[in-house]
Coordinates of N, CA, C and O in Angstrom, one line a residue:
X1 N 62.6 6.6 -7.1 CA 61.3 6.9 -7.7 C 60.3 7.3 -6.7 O 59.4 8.0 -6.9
X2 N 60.5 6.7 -5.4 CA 59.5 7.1 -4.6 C 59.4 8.7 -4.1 O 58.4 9.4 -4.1
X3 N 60.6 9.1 -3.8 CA 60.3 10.4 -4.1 C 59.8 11.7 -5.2 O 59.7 12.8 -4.8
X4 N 59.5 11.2 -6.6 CA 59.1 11.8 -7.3 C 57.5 11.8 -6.9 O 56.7 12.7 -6.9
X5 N 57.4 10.6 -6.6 CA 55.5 10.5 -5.9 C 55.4 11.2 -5.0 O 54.3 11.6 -5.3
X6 N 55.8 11.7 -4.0 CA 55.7 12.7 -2.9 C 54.8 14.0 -3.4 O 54.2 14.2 -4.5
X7 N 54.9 14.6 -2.7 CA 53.5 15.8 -2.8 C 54.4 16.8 -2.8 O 55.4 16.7 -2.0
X8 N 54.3 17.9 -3.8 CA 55.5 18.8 -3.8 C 56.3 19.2 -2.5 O 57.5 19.3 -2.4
X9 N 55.1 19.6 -1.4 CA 55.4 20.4 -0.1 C 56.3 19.0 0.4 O 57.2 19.5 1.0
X10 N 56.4 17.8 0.5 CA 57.1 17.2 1.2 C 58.4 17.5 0.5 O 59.3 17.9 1.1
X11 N 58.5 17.2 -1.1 CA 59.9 17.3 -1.5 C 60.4 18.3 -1.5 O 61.7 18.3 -1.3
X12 N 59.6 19.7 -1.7 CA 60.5 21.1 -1.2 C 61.2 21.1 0.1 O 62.3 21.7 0.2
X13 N 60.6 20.3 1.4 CA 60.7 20.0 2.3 C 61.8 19.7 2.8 O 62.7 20.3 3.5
X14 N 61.8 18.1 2.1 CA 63.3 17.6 2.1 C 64.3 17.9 1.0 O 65.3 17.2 0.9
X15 N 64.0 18.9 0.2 CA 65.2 19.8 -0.4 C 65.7 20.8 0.5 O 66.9 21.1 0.6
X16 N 65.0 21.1 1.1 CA 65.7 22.5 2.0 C 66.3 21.9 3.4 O 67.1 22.4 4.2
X17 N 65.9 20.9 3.5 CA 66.4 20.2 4.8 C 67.4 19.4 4.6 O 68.0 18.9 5.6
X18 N 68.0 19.1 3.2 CA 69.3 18.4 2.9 C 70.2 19.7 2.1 O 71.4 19.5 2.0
X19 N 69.8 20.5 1.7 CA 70.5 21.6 1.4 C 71.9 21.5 2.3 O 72.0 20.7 3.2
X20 N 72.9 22.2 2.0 CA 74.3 21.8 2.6 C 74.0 23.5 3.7 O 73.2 24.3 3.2
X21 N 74.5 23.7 4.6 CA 75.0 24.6 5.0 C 75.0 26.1 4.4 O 74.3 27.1 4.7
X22 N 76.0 25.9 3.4 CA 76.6 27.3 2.7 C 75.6 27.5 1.8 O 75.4 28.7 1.8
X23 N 74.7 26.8 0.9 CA 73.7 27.3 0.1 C 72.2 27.2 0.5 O 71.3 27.0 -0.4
X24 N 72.0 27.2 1.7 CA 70.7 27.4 2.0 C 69.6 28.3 2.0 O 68.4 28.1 2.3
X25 N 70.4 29.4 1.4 CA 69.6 30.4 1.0 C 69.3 30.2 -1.0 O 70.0 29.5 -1.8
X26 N 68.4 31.0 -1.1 CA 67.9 31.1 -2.2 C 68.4 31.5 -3.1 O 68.3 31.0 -4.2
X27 N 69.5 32.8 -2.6 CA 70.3 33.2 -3.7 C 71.6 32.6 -3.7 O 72.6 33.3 -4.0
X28 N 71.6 31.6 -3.6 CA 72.7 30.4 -3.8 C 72.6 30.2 -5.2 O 73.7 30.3 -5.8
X29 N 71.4 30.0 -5.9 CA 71.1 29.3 -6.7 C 70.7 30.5 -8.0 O 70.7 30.2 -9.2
X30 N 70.4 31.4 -7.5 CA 69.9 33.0 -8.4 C 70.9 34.5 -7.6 O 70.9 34.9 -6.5
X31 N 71.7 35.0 -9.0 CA 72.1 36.0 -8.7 C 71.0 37.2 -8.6 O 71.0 38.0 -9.5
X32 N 70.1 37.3 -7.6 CA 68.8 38.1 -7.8 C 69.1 39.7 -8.6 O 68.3 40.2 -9.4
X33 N 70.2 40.3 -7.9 CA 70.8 41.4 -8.8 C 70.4 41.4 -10.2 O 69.8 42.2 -10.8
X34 N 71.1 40.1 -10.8 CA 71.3 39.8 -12.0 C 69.7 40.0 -13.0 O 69.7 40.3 -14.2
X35 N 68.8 39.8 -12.4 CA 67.7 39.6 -12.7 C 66.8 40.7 -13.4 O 65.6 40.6 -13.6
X36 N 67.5 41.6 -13.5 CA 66.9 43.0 -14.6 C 66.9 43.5 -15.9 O 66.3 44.3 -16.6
X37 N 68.3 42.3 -15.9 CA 68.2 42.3 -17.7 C 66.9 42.1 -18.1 O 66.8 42.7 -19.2
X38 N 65.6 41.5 -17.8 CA 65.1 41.3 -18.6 C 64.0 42.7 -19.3 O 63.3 42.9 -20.3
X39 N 64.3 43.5 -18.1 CA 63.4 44.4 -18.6 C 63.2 45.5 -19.5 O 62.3 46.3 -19.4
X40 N 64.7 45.2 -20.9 CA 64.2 46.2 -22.2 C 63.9 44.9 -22.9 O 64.5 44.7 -24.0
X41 N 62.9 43.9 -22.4 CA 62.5 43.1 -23.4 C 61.1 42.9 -22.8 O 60.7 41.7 -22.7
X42 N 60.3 43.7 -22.5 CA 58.7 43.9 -21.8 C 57.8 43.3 -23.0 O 56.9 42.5 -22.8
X43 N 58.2 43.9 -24.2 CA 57.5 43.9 -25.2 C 57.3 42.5 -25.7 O 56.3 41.8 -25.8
X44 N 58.8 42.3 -25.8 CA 58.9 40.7 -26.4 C 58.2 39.4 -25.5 O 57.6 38.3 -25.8
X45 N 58.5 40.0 -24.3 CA 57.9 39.1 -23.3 C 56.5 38.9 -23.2 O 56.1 37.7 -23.0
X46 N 55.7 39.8 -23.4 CA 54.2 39.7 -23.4 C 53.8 39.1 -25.2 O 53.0 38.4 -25.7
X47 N 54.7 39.7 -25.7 CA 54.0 38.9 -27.4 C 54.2 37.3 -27.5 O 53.5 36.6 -28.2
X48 N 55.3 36.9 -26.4 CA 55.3 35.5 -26.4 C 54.1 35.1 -25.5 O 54.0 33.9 -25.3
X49 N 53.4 35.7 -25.1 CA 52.2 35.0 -24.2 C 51.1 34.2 -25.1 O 50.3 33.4 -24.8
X50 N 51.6 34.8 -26.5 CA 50.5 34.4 -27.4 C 50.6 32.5 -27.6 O 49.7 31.6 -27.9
X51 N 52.2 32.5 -27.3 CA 52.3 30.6 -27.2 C 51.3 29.5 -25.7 O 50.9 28.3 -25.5
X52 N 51.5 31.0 -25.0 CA 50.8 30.1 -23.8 C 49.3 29.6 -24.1 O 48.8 28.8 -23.4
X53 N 48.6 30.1 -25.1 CA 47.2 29.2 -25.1 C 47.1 28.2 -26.7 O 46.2 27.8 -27.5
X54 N 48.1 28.1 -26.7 CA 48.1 27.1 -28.1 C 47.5 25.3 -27.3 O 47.8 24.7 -26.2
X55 N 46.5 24.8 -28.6 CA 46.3 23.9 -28.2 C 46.9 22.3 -28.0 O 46.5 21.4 -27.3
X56 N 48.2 22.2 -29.0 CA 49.0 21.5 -29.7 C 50.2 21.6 -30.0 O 50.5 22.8 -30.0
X57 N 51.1 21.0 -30.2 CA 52.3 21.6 -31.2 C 52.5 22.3 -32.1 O 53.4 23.1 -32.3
X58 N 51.5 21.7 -32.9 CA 50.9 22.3 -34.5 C 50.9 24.0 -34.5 O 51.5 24.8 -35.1
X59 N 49.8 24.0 -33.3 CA 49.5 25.2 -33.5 C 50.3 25.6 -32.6 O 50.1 26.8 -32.8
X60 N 51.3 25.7 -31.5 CA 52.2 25.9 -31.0 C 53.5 26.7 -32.5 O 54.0 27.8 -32.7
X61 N 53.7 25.7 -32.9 CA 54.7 25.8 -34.2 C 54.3 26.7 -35.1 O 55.2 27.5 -35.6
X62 N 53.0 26.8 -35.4 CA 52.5 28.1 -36.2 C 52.2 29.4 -35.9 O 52.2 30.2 -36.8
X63 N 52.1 29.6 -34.5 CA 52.0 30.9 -33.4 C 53.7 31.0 -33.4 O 54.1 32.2 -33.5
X64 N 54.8 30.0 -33.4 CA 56.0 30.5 -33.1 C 56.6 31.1 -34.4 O 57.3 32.2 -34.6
X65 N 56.1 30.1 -35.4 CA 57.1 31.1 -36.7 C 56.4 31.8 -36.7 O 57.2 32.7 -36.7
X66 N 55.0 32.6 -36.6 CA 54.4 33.9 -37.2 C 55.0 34.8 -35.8 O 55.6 35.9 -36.0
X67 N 54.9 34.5 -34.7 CA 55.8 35.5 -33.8 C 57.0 35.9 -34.2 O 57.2 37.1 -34.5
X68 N 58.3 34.8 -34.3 CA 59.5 35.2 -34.9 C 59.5 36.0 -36.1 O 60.3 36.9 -36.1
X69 N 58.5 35.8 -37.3 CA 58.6 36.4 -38.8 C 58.2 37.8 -37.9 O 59.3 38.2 -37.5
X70 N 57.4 38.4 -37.5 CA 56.7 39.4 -37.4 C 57.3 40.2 -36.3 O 57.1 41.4 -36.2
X71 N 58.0 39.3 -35.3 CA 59.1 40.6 -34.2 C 60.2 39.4 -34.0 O 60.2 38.7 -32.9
X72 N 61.2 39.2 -35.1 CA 62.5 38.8 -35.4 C 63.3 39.1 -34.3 O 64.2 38.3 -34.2
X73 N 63.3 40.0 -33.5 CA 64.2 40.7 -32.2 C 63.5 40.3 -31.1 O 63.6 40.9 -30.1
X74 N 62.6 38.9 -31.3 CA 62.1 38.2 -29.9 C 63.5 37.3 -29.4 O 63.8 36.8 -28.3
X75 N 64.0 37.3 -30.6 CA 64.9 35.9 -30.7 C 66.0 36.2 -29.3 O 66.4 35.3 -28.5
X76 N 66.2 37.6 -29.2 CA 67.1 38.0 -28.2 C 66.5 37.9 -26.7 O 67.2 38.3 -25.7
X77 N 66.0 37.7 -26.6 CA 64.9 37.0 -25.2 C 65.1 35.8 -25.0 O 64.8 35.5 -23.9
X78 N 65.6 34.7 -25.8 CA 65.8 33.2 -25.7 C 67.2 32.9 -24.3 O 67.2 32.1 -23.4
X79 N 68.3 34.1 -24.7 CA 69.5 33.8 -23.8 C 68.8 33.5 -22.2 O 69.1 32.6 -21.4
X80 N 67.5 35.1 -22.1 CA 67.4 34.8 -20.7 C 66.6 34.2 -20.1 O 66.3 34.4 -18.9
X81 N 65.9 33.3 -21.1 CA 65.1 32.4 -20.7 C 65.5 30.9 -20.4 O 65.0 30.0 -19.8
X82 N 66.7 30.9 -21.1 CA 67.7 29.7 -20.5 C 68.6 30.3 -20.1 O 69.7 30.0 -20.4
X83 N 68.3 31.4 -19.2 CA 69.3 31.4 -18.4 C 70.5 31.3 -18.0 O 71.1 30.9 -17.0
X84 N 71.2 31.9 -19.3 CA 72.3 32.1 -19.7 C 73.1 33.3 -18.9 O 72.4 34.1 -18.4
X85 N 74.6 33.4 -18.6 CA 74.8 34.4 -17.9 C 75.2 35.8 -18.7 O 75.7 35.8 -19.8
X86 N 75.1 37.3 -18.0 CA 75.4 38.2 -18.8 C 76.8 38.4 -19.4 O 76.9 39.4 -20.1
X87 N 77.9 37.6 -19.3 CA 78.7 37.3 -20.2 C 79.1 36.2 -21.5 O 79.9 36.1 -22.4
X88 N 77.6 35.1 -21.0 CA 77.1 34.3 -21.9 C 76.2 35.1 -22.9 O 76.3 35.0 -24.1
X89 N 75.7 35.7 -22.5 CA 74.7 36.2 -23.3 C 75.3 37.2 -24.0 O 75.4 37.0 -25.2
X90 N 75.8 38.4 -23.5 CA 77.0 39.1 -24.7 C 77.6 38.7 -26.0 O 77.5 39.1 -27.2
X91 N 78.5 37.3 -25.3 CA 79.5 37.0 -26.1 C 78.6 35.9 -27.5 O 79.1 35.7 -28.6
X92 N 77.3 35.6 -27.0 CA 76.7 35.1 -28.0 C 76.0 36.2 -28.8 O 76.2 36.2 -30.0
X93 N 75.4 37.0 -28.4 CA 75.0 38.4 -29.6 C 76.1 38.5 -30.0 O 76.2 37.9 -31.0
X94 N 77.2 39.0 -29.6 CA 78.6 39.1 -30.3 C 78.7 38.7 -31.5 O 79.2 39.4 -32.4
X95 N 78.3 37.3 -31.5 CA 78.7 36.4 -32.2 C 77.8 35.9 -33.3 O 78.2 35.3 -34.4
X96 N 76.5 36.2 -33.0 CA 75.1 36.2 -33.9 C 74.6 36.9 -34.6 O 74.2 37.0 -35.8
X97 N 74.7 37.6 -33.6 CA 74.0 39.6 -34.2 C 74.7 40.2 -34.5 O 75.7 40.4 -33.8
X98 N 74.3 41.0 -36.5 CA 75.2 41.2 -36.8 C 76.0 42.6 -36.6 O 75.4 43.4 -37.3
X99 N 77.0 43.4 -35.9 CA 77.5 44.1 -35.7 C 76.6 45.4 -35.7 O 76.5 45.9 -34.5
X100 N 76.1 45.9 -36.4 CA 75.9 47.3 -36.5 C 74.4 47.1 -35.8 O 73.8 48.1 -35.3
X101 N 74.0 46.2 -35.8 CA 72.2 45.9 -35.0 C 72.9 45.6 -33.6 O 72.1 45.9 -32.7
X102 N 74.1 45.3 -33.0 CA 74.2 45.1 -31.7 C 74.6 46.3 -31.5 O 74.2 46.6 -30.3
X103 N 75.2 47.2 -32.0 CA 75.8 48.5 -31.5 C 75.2 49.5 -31.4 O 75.6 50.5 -30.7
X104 N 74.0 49.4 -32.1 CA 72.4 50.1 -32.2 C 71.7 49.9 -31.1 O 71.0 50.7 -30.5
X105 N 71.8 48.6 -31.0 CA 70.5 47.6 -29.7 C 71.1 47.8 -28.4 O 70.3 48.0 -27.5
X106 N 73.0 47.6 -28.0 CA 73.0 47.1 -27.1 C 74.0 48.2 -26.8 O 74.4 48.5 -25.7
X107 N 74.4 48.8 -27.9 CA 75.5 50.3 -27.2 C 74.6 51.6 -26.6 O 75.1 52.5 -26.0
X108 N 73.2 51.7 -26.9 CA 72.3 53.0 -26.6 C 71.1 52.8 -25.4 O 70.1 53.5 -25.1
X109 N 71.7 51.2 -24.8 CA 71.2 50.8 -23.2 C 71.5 51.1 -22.6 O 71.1 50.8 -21.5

């Protein structure tokens, strides 16, 4: 517990100072390559900003269903926000989205 009290800059500190050898760089931890998928979702990305000034849950919850009802195709933004990998994230459209909207959306990328 006493380390959670620490001041960020010490515990980044001693994260990078116990880091092992082999992953001491950054991209240990991020395929940085990988990191471009996100950009045929510009759109979706900025209409979720509208969550960032909610005051509550409430109104958190009511900004999120009227986002989803009104751009349904934000939903496809969720994989890379958790961070899912691009074979995770495929095989789940695959599996969600129904056929002829993925071959539309994701065969003319």
């Amino acid at each position: 517990m006493e380390f959670l009290n620490l001041q960020i800059e010490e515990r980044t500190k001693i994260f990078i100072n116990n880091a092992l050898l082999t992953n001491r760089g950054f991209n240990y931890y991020v395929d940085w390559t990988n990191v471009n998928g996100y950009n045929e979702f510009m759109v979706e990305i900025h209409a979720m900003d509208i969550l960032i000034g909610c005051k509550d849950d409430n109104d958190f919850k009511d900004k999120f269903i009227t986002l989803i009802s009104k751009l349904p195709h934000v939903v496809l933004l969720f994989p890379f926000l958790f961070g899912l990998a691009k074979d995770e994230r495929e095989k789940l459209y695959r599996t969600l989205i129904p056929q002829h909207y993925y071959k539309i959306f994701f065969l003319s990328t």
